[in-house]
PDB file of C-alpha atoms in Angstrom:
ATOM      1  CA  UNK A  18    -253.146 -43.849 -43.550  1.00 76.00           C
ATOM      2  CA  UNK A  19    -249.951 -42.160 -43.261  1.00 88.00           C
ATOM      3  CA  UNK A  20    -248.959 -43.005 -39.540  1.00 97.00           C
ATOM      4  CA  UNK A  21    -245.726 -43.849 -37.307  1.00 98.00           C
ATOM      5  CA  UNK A  22    -245.802 -45.697 -33.832  1.00 98.00           C
ATOM      6  CA  UNK A  23    -245.770 -43.717 -31.243  1.00 98.00           C
ATOM      7  CA  UNK A  24    -245.628 -44.872 -28.112  1.00 98.00           C
ATOM      8  CA  UNK A  25    -246.657 -48.259 -25.677  1.00 98.00           C
ATOM      9  CA  UNK A  26    -248.580 -47.973 -22.855  1.00 98.00           C
ATOM     10  CA  UNK A  27    -247.351 -50.098 -20.083  1.00 98.00           C
ATOM     11  CA  UNK A  28    -250.079 -49.843 -16.224  1.00 98.00           C
ATOM     12  CA  UNK A  29    -248.738 -50.077 -13.007  1.00 98.00           C
ATOM     13  CA  UNK A  30    -249.452 -49.677  -9.794  1.00 96.00           C
ATOM     14  CA  UNK A  31    -245.276 -47.783  -9.319  1.00 97.00           C
ATOM     15  CA  UNK A  32    -244.336 -46.278 -13.055  1.00 98.00           C
ATOM     16  CA  UNK A  33    -240.512 -45.449 -11.376  1.00 97.00           C
ATOM     17  CA  UNK A  34    -239.485 -48.781  -9.936  1.00 97.00           C
ATOM     18  CA  UNK A  35    -239.856 -50.224 -13.603  1.00 98.00           C
ATOM     19  CA  UNK A  36    -238.307 -46.642 -15.033  1.00 98.00           C
ATOM     20  CA  UNK A  37    -235.422 -47.378 -11.854  1.00 98.00           C
ATOM     21  CA  UNK A  38    -234.663 -51.510 -13.214  1.00 97.00           C
ATOM     22  CA  UNK A  39    -234.399 -49.782 -16.752  1.00 98.00           C
ATOM     23  CA  UNK A  40    -232.069 -47.127 -16.085  1.00 98.00           C
ATOM     24  CA  UNK A  41    -230.269 -50.209 -14.513  1.00 97.00           C
ATOM     25  CA  UNK A  42    -230.177 -51.841 -17.557  1.00 97.00           C
ATOM     26  CA  UNK A  43    -228.308 -48.576 -19.796  1.00 97.00           C
ATOM     27  CA  UNK A  44    -231.984 -47.032 -20.189  1.00 98.00           C
ATOM     28  CA  UNK A  45    -232.034 -42.917 -20.247  1.00 98.00           C
ATOM     29  CA  UNK A  46    -235.961 -43.581 -18.390  1.00 98.00           C
ATOM     30  CA  UNK A  47    -236.497 -39.990 -17.113  1.00 96.00           C
ATOM     31  CA  UNK A  48    -240.062 -38.949 -14.185  1.00 94.00           C
ATOM     32  CA  UNK A  49    -242.455 -37.525 -16.458  1.00 92.00           C
ATOM     33  CA  UNK A  50    -245.489 -35.489 -14.869  1.00 89.00           C
ATOM     34  CA  UNK A  51    -249.429 -35.597 -13.646  1.00 90.00           C
ATOM     35  CA  UNK A  52    -251.707 -35.403 -15.760  1.00 91.00           C
ATOM     36  CA  UNK A  53    -254.241 -34.015 -12.883  1.00 90.00           C
ATOM     37  CA  UNK A  54    -257.277 -33.546 -15.066  1.00 92.00           C
ATOM     38  CA  UNK A  55    -256.664 -37.736 -15.692  1.00 95.00           C
ATOM     39  CA  UNK A  56    -255.866 -39.007 -11.959  1.00 96.00           C
ATOM     40  CA  UNK A  57    -252.662 -39.786 -13.328  1.00 96.00           C
ATOM     41  CA  UNK A  58    -248.396 -39.728 -13.936  1.00 95.00           C
ATOM     42  CA  UNK A  59    -245.929 -41.433 -15.466  1.00 96.00           C
ATOM     43  CA  UNK A  60    -242.646 -42.499 -16.948  1.00 97.00           C
ATOM     44  CA  UNK A  61    -241.188 -42.558 -20.110  1.00 97.00           C
ATOM     45  CA  UNK A  62    -238.216 -44.099 -22.100  1.00 98.00           C
ATOM     46  CA  UNK A  63    -237.709 -42.677 -25.651  1.00 98.00           C
ATOM     47  CA  UNK A  64    -236.223 -44.038 -28.769  1.00 98.00           C
ATOM     48  CA  UNK A  65    -235.032 -43.105 -31.993  1.00 94.00           C
ATOM     49  CA  UNK A  66    -236.999 -42.240 -34.548  1.00 92.00           C
ATOM     50  CA  UNK A  67    -239.935 -40.492 -31.281  1.00 96.00           C
ATOM     51  CA  UNK A  68    -241.253 -43.353 -29.809  1.00 98.00           C
ATOM     52  CA  UNK A  69    -240.821 -44.082 -25.771  1.00 98.00           C
ATOM     53  CA  UNK A  70    -242.459 -46.328 -23.282  1.00 98.00           C
ATOM     54  CA  UNK A  71    -244.892 -45.063 -21.044  1.00 98.00           C
ATOM     55  CA  UNK A  72    -245.898 -46.085 -17.859  1.00 98.00           C
ATOM     56  CA  UNK A  73    -248.883 -44.950 -16.541  1.00 98.00           C
ATOM     57  CA  UNK A  74    -250.455 -45.211 -13.390  1.00 98.00           C
ATOM     58  CA  UNK A  75    -253.645 -43.617 -10.544  1.00 97.00           C
ATOM     59  CA  UNK A  76    -252.044 -41.027  -8.534  1.00 95.00           C
ATOM     60  CA  UNK A  77    -255.425 -39.658  -7.664  1.00 96.00           C
ATOM     61  CA  UNK A  78    -258.791 -42.647  -7.897  1.00 96.00           C
ATOM     62  CA  UNK A  79    -262.220 -40.093  -7.755  1.00 97.00           C
ATOM     63  CA  UNK A  80    -260.255 -38.488 -10.596  1.00 97.00           C
ATOM     64  CA  UNK A  81    -259.427 -41.574 -13.118  1.00 97.00           C
ATOM     65  CA  UNK A  82    -262.522 -43.363 -12.219  1.00 97.00           C
ATOM     66  CA  UNK A  83    -264.799 -40.163 -13.169  1.00 97.00           C
ATOM     67  CA  UNK A  84    -262.146 -39.286 -16.702  1.00 96.00           C
ATOM     68  CA  UNK A  85    -264.221 -39.246 -19.397  1.00 93.00           C
ATOM     69  CA  UNK A  86    -260.878 -40.122 -22.045  1.00 95.00           C
ATOM     70  CA  UNK A  87    -261.734 -43.531 -23.356  1.00 96.00           C
ATOM     71  CA  UNK A  88    -257.195 -44.332 -22.451  1.00 97.00           C
ATOM     72  CA  UNK A  89    -258.278 -43.514 -18.510  1.00 97.00           C
ATOM     73  CA  UNK A  90    -261.222 -45.585 -19.367  1.00 96.00           C
ATOM     74  CA  UNK A  91    -259.719 -48.859 -20.091  1.00 96.00           C
ATOM     75  CA  UNK A  92    -256.852 -48.178 -17.102  1.00 97.00           C
ATOM     76  CA  UNK A  93    -259.732 -48.385 -15.076  1.00 97.00           C
ATOM     77  CA  UNK A  94    -260.980 -51.509 -16.465  1.00 96.00           C
ATOM     78  CA  UNK A  95    -257.134 -52.924 -16.926  1.00 96.00           C
ATOM     79  CA  UNK A  96    -256.498 -52.458 -13.033  1.00 96.00           C
ATOM     80  CA  UNK A  97    -258.227 -54.926 -12.174  1.00 94.00           C
ATOM     81  CA  UNK A  98    -256.348 -57.229 -14.421  1.00 93.00           C
ATOM     82  CA  UNK A  99    -253.649 -56.450 -12.983  1.00 95.00           C
ATOM     83  CA  UNK A 100    -250.075 -54.777 -14.030  1.00 97.00           C
ATOM     84  CA  UNK A 101    -249.088 -54.831 -17.483  1.00 98.00           C
ATOM     85  CA  UNK A 102    -249.424 -53.325 -21.137  1.00 98.00           C
ATOM     86  CA  UNK A 103    -252.402 -51.922 -22.162  1.00 98.00           C
ATOM     87  CA  UNK A 104    -253.166 -49.427 -25.464  1.00 97.00           C
ATOM     88  CA  UNK A 105    -249.995 -48.098 -27.576  1.00 98.00           C
ATOM     89  CA  UNK A 106    -250.920 -45.062 -30.330  1.00 98.00           C
ATOM     90  CA  UNK A 107    -249.119 -44.270 -33.748  1.00 98.00           C
ATOM     91  CA  UNK A 108    -248.929 -40.187 -34.271  1.00 98.00           C
ATOM     92  CA  UNK A 109    -251.091 -38.377 -36.708  1.00 98.00           C
ATOM     93  CA  UNK A 110    -249.761 -35.025 -38.154  1.00 96.00           C
ATOM     94  CA  UNK A 111    -253.643 -34.418 -39.152  1.00 96.00           C
ATOM     95  CA  UNK A 112    -256.094 -36.209 -36.691  1.00 97.00           C
ATOM     96  CA  UNK A 113    -259.301 -33.987 -37.958  1.00 96.00           C
ATOM     97  CA  UNK A 114    -258.604 -35.755 -41.718  1.00 96.00           C
ATOM     98  CA  UNK A 115    -257.377 -39.026 -39.833  1.00 97.00           C
ATOM     99  CA  UNK A 116    -261.323 -39.156 -38.247  1.00 97.00           C
ATOM    100  CA  UNK A 117    -262.283 -38.797 -41.689  1.00 97.00           C
ATOM    101  CA  UNK A 118    -260.939 -41.966 -43.295  1.00 96.00           C
ATOM    102  CA  UNK A 119    -261.495 -43.602 -40.551  1.00 96.00           C
ATOM    103  CA  UNK A 120    -265.595 -42.645 -40.702  1.00 96.00           C
ATOM    104  CA  UNK A 121    -265.089 -43.592 -44.625  1.00 96.00           C
ATOM    105  CA  UNK A 122    -263.816 -47.328 -44.215  1.00 95.00           C
ATOM    106  CA  UNK A 123    -267.230 -47.601 -42.158  1.00 95.00           C
ATOM    107  CA  UNK A 124    -265.166 -47.238 -38.308  1.00 96.00           C
ATOM    108  CA  UNK A 125    -267.048 -45.444 -35.763  1.00 95.00           C
ATOM    109  CA  UNK A 126    -264.500 -42.703 -34.114  1.00 96.00           C
ATOM    110  CA  UNK A 127    -264.620 -41.438 -31.027  1.00 96.00           C
ATOM    111  CA  UNK A 128    -263.166 -37.826 -29.632  1.00 94.00           C
ATOM    112  CA  UNK A 129    -260.863 -35.915 -30.043  1.00 95.00           C
ATOM    113  CA  UNK A 130    -259.694 -35.755 -27.203  1.00 93.00           C
ATOM    114  CA  UNK A 131    -257.432 -32.961 -25.675  1.00 91.00           C
ATOM    115  CA  UNK A 132    -254.692 -33.758 -23.945  1.00 90.00           C
ATOM    116  CA  UNK A 133    -251.999 -31.914 -21.747  1.00 87.00           C
ATOM    117  CA  UNK A 134    -248.623 -32.483 -18.869  1.00 80.00           C
ATOM    118  CA  UNK A 135    -246.639 -29.883 -17.058  1.00 76.00           C
ATOM    119  CA  UNK A 136    -243.531 -31.508 -17.094  1.00 74.00           C
ATOM    120  CA  UNK A 137    -240.289 -30.786 -14.546  1.00 70.00           C
ATOM    121  CA  UNK A 138    -239.333 -27.766 -15.877  1.00 73.00           C
ATOM    122  CA  UNK A 139    -242.377 -25.998 -15.756  1.00 72.00           C
ATOM    123  CA  UNK A 140    -243.275 -26.147 -19.934  1.00 77.00           C
ATOM    124  CA  UNK A 141    -246.787 -27.349 -20.599  1.00 83.00           C
ATOM    125  CA  UNK A 142    -247.212 -30.084 -22.742  1.00 87.00           C
ATOM    126  CA  UNK A 143    -250.252 -30.185 -25.511  1.00 92.00           C
ATOM    127  CA  UNK A 144    -251.918 -32.900 -27.995  1.00 96.00           C
ATOM    128  CA  UNK A 145    -254.981 -34.280 -28.901  1.00 97.00           C
ATOM    129  CA  UNK A 146    -256.119 -37.641 -29.451  1.00 97.00           C
ATOM    130  CA  UNK A 147    -258.179 -39.649 -31.048  1.00 98.00           C
ATOM    131  CA  UNK A 148    -259.882 -43.423 -30.415  1.00 98.00           C
ATOM    132  CA  UNK A 149    -262.140 -45.997 -32.756  1.00 96.00           C
ATOM    133  CA  UNK A 150    -265.339 -47.802 -30.865  1.00 92.00           C
ATOM    134  CA  UNK A 151    -263.621 -51.752 -29.882  1.00 84.00           C
ATOM    135  CA  UNK A 152    -264.791 -54.986 -31.644  1.00 75.00           C
ATOM    136  CA  UNK A 153    -268.655 -55.445 -30.835  1.00 70.00           C
ATOM    137  CA  UNK A 154    -267.916 -58.798 -29.330  1.00 82.00           C
ATOM    138  CA  UNK A 155    -264.703 -57.952 -27.498  1.00 86.00           C
ATOM    139  CA  UNK A 156    -262.734 -60.147 -29.289  1.00 91.00           C
ATOM    140  CA  UNK A 157    -259.785 -57.577 -29.730  1.00 94.00           C
ATOM    141  CA  UNK A 158    -259.076 -53.937 -29.062  1.00 94.00           C
ATOM    142  CA  UNK A 159    -258.050 -50.543 -31.480  1.00 97.00           C
ATOM    143  CA  UNK A 160    -255.596 -49.013 -31.287  1.00 97.00           C
ATOM    144  CA  UNK A 161    -255.753 -44.961 -30.466  1.00 98.00           C
ATOM    145  CA  UNK A 162    -254.190 -41.829 -32.508  1.00 98.00           C
ATOM    146  CA  UNK A 163    -252.122 -38.432 -30.681  1.00 98.00           C
ATOM    147  CA  UNK A 164    -251.217 -35.546 -32.907  1.00 97.00           C
ATOM    148  CA  UNK A 165    -248.987 -33.751 -30.632  1.00 97.00           C
ATOM    149  CA  UNK A 166    -248.502 -30.058 -30.414  1.00 94.00           C
ATOM    150  CA  UNK A 167    -245.763 -29.857 -32.033  1.00 94.00           C
ATOM    151  CA  UNK A 168    -244.099 -30.427 -35.317  1.00 94.00           C
ATOM    152  CA  UNK A 169    -241.880 -34.015 -35.145  1.00 96.00           C
ATOM    153  CA  UNK A 170    -238.560 -32.128 -36.638  1.00 96.00           C
ATOM    154  CA  UNK A 171    -239.183 -29.947 -33.110  1.00 95.00           C
ATOM    155  CA  UNK A 172    -239.652 -32.863 -30.243  1.00 96.00           C
ATOM    156  CA  UNK A 173    -236.981 -34.684 -31.894  1.00 97.00           C
ATOM    157  CA  UNK A 174    -234.514 -31.471 -31.368  1.00 96.00           C
ATOM    158  CA  UNK A 175    -236.158 -31.651 -28.304  1.00 94.00           C
ATOM    159  CA  UNK A 176    -235.601 -35.426 -27.689  1.00 96.00           C
ATOM    160  CA  UNK A 177    -232.581 -35.654 -28.773  1.00 97.00           C
ATOM    161  CA  UNK A 178    -231.452 -36.428 -25.510  1.00 97.00           C
ATOM    162  CA  UNK A 179    -233.269 -38.609 -24.395  1.00 97.00           C
ATOM    163  CA  UNK A 180    -233.180 -41.348 -26.865  1.00 98.00           C
ATOM    164  CA  UNK A 181    -229.720 -41.910 -26.274  1.00 98.00           C
ATOM    165  CA  UNK A 182    -228.551 -44.802 -23.812  1.00 98.00           C
ATOM    166  CA  UNK A 183    -225.287 -46.312 -22.637  1.00 97.00           C
ATOM    167  CA  UNK A 184    -226.474 -49.879 -23.546  1.00 96.00           C
ATOM    168  CA  UNK A 185    -226.556 -49.461 -27.620  1.00 96.00           C
ATOM    169  CA  UNK A 186    -229.107 -47.170 -30.084  1.00 96.00           C
ATOM    170  CA  UNK A 187    -232.356 -49.667 -28.951  1.00 97.00           C
ATOM    171  CA  UNK A 188    -235.480 -48.958 -30.594  1.00 98.00           C
ATOM    172  CA  UNK A 189    -239.147 -50.622 -30.370  1.00 98.00           C
ATOM    173  CA  UNK A 190    -238.841 -53.720 -32.754  1.00 97.00           C
ATOM    174  CA  UNK A 191    -242.911 -55.035 -32.072  1.00 97.00           C
ATOM    175  CA  UNK A 192    -245.361 -55.628 -29.665  1.00 98.00           C
ATOM    176  CA  UNK A 193    -246.851 -58.702 -28.950  1.00 97.00           C
ATOM    177  CA  UNK A 194    -250.353 -58.551 -28.711  1.00 96.00           C
ATOM    178  CA  UNK A 195    -253.096 -61.642 -27.522  1.00 95.00           C
ATOM    179  CA  UNK A 196    -256.016 -61.161 -29.239  1.00 94.00           C
ATOM    180  CA  UNK A 197    -259.551 -63.699 -28.872  1.00 92.00           C
ATOM    181  CA  UNK A 198    -260.197 -63.970 -32.650  1.00 91.00           C
ATOM    182  CA  UNK A 199    -256.954 -64.364 -34.747  1.00 93.00           C
ATOM    183  CA  UNK A 200    -259.163 -64.018 -38.059  1.00 94.00           C
ATOM    184  CA  UNK A 201    -260.827 -60.640 -37.303  1.00 93.00           C
ATOM    185  CA  UNK A 202    -257.986 -58.749 -35.564  1.00 95.00           C
ATOM    186  CA  UNK A 203    -255.676 -59.109 -38.428  1.00 96.00           C
ATOM    187  CA  UNK A 204    -258.283 -58.335 -40.601  1.00 96.00           C
ATOM    188  CA  UNK A 205    -259.749 -55.529 -39.000  1.00 96.00           C
ATOM    189  CA  UNK A 206    -256.434 -54.317 -38.956  1.00 97.00           C
ATOM    190  CA  UNK A 207    -255.554 -54.943 -42.558  1.00 97.00           C
ATOM    191  CA  UNK A 208    -258.620 -52.754 -43.409  1.00 97.00           C
ATOM    192  CA  UNK A 209    -257.577 -49.479 -41.164  1.00 97.00           C
ATOM    193  CA  UNK A 210    -254.396 -49.142 -42.119  1.00 97.00           C
ATOM    194  CA  UNK A 211    -254.327 -50.638 -45.903  1.00 96.00           C
ATOM    195  CA  UNK A 212    -252.127 -53.475 -45.344  1.00 97.00           C
ATOM    196  CA  UNK A 213    -250.900 -56.364 -47.605  1.00 96.00           C
ATOM    197  CA  UNK A 214    -251.742 -60.551 -46.243  1.00 97.00           C
ATOM    198  CA  UNK A 215    -250.306 -60.961 -42.415  1.00 96.00           C
ATOM    199  CA  UNK A 216    -246.923 -63.165 -42.315  1.00 96.00           C
ATOM    200  CA  UNK A 217    -246.615 -65.554 -39.730  1.00 94.00           C
ATOM    201  CA  UNK A 218    -244.166 -66.417 -37.663  1.00 90.00           C
ATOM    202  CA  UNK A 219    -242.626 -67.891 -34.486  1.00 87.00           C
ATOM    203  CA  UNK A 220    -241.168 -66.556 -31.521  1.00 82.00           C
ATOM    204  CA  UNK A 221    -241.088 -67.209 -27.447  1.00 76.00           C
ATOM    205  CA  UNK A 222    -245.201 -66.818 -27.577  1.00 75.00           C
ATOM    206  CA  UNK A 223    -245.506 -68.984 -30.528  1.00 81.00           C
ATOM    207  CA  UNK A 224    -246.949 -69.156 -33.640  1.00 89.00           C
ATOM    208  CA  UNK A 225    -248.524 -65.520 -34.522  1.00 94.00           C
ATOM    209  CA  UNK A 226    -249.810 -63.533 -37.643  1.00 97.00           C
ATOM    210  CA  UNK A 227    -247.560 -60.714 -38.019  1.00 98.00           C
ATOM    211  CA  UNK A 228    -249.225 -56.672 -39.230  1.00 98.00           C
ATOM    212  CA  UNK A 229    -245.819 -54.373 -40.225  1.00 98.00           C
ATOM    213  CA  UNK A 230    -248.057 -50.429 -39.189  1.00 97.00           C
ATOM    214  CA  UNK A 231    -246.159 -47.076 -38.421  1.00 97.00           C
ATOM    215  CA  UNK A 232    -242.151 -48.807 -38.370  1.00 97.00           C
ATOM    216  CA  UNK A 233    -243.465 -51.258 -35.534  1.00 98.00           C
ATOM    217  CA  UNK A 234    -244.695 -55.202 -36.182  1.00 97.00           C
ATOM    218  CA  UNK A 235    -247.013 -55.990 -34.640  1.00 98.00           C
ATOM    219  CA  UNK A 236    -248.177 -59.703 -33.880  1.00 97.00           C
ATOM    220  CA  UNK A 237    -251.101 -61.078 -32.800  1.00 97.00           C
ATOM    221  CA  UNK A 238    -251.619 -64.025 -31.367  1.00 95.00           C
ATOM    222  CA  UNK A 239    -254.974 -66.701 -30.379  1.00 91.00           C
ATOM    223  CA  UNK A 240    -255.783 -66.037 -26.642  1.00 86.00           C
ATOM    224  CA  UNK A 241    -257.719 -69.239 -25.085  1.00 80.00           C
ATOM    225  CA  UNK A 242    -261.223 -67.756 -23.438  1.00 69.00           C
ATOM    226  CA  UNK A 243    -261.098 -65.322 -21.474  1.00 67.00           C
ATOM    227  CA  UNK A 244    -257.623 -64.378 -21.878  1.00 79.00           C
ATOM    228  CA  UNK A 245    -257.519 -60.861 -21.921  1.00 87.00           C
ATOM    229  CA  UNK A 246    -256.802 -59.012 -25.145  1.00 94.00           C
ATOM    230  CA  UNK A 247    -254.115 -56.766 -23.647  1.00 95.00           C
ATOM    231  CA  UNK A 248    -250.713 -56.133 -25.433  1.00 97.00           C
ATOM    232  CA  UNK A 249    -248.695 -58.676 -23.172  1.00 96.00           C
ATOM    233  CA  UNK A 250    -244.810 -58.191 -25.057  1.00 97.00           C
ATOM    234  CA  UNK A 251    -242.729 -55.910 -26.703  1.00 97.00           C
ATOM    235  CA  UNK A 252    -239.437 -55.999 -28.389  1.00 97.00           C
ATOM    236  CA  UNK A 253    -236.221 -54.610 -28.406  1.00 98.00           C
ATOM    237  CA  UNK A 254    -233.732 -54.483 -31.094  1.00 98.00           C
ATOM    238  CA  UNK A 255    -230.385 -52.493 -31.204  1.00 97.00           C
ATOM    239  CA  UNK A 256    -228.955 -52.882 -27.448  1.00 94.00           C
ATOM    240  CA  UNK A 257    -225.933 -54.706 -25.850  1.00 91.00           C
ATOM    241  CA  UNK A 258    -229.011 -56.704 -23.816  1.00 94.00           C
ATOM    242  CA  UNK A 259    -229.617 -60.277 -24.769  1.00 94.00           C
ATOM    243  CA  UNK A 260    -232.832 -61.067 -22.079  1.00 94.00           C
ATOM    244  CA  UNK A 261    -236.237 -61.055 -21.582  1.00 95.00           C
ATOM    245  CA  UNK A 262    -237.206 -59.580 -18.847  1.00 96.00           C
ATOM    246  CA  UNK A 263    -240.973 -59.270 -16.958  1.00 97.00           C
ATOM    247  CA  UNK A 264    -241.602 -56.544 -15.555  1.00 97.00           C
ATOM    248  CA  UNK A 265    -245.013 -55.135 -13.972  1.00 97.00           C
ATOM    249  CA  UNK A 266    -247.037 -57.887 -15.443  1.00 97.00           C
ATOM    250  CA  UNK A 267    -245.504 -57.037 -18.984  1.00 97.00           C
ATOM    251  CA  UNK A 268    -242.681 -58.975 -21.256  1.00 97.00           C
ATOM    252  CA  UNK A 269    -239.525 -57.374 -22.234  1.00 98.00           C
ATOM    253  CA  UNK A 270    -237.414 -58.350 -24.935  1.00 96.00           C
ATOM    254  CA  UNK A 271    -233.975 -56.782 -25.631  1.00 96.00           C
ATOM    255  CA  UNK A 272    -231.589 -58.809 -28.515  1.00 91.00           C
ATOM    256  CA  UNK A 273    -229.564 -56.900 -31.037  1.00 84.00           C
ATOM    257  CA  UNK A 274    -231.534 -58.162 -33.866  1.00 78.00           C
TER     258      UNK A 274
END
């Protein structure tokens, strides 16, 4: 499956506050805009090549609660647990063909769903999103997939200034995720992305099983019941920072390597 890591979704009541914290650390972070049909708004921090963190908040509870988009429904549900990472997405250039591939592997694709956002300069961003029905027992959650309305090379040129940061040349290296059944989650992700066996490692959170997909390492950690199956940490490498930071329910680990 030909995909690239696209973005990590961080649910927070105040996206602008987390954006401000990142700016104080020397990152280029911007206000995104409103998703009128979803009742949400966001702020963003981009990294080369074309990955980013999205801090998303609920602006209109009535619209968000009624929204049929699976991501927004998940955000509304996750909000009951509080702020923190919620989901992550992989980018594709053929979302229809991807849906066919998922079906052929025995997965149940949901969508595609259209998405759009008005930028501050008045330009309309468009995209399509494809989801997978999650594990029936709730032992883990799948990522979603996104296809942007513009080619990657066009987006690279447009977003290049936003991928330059005062603190170095940072990039998103890994995302750590809690699952309730480690073997089932790893084997399902291996089947989804046609991956070899996972590597076993150890970091600040303990022992994990690691799969590398689309330029980013996914680190799966066994959660104790009834712990959440949300992502809980991400590692950003290549900056001058050497620290671990808790922001709005999410753990950010900054290091040179």
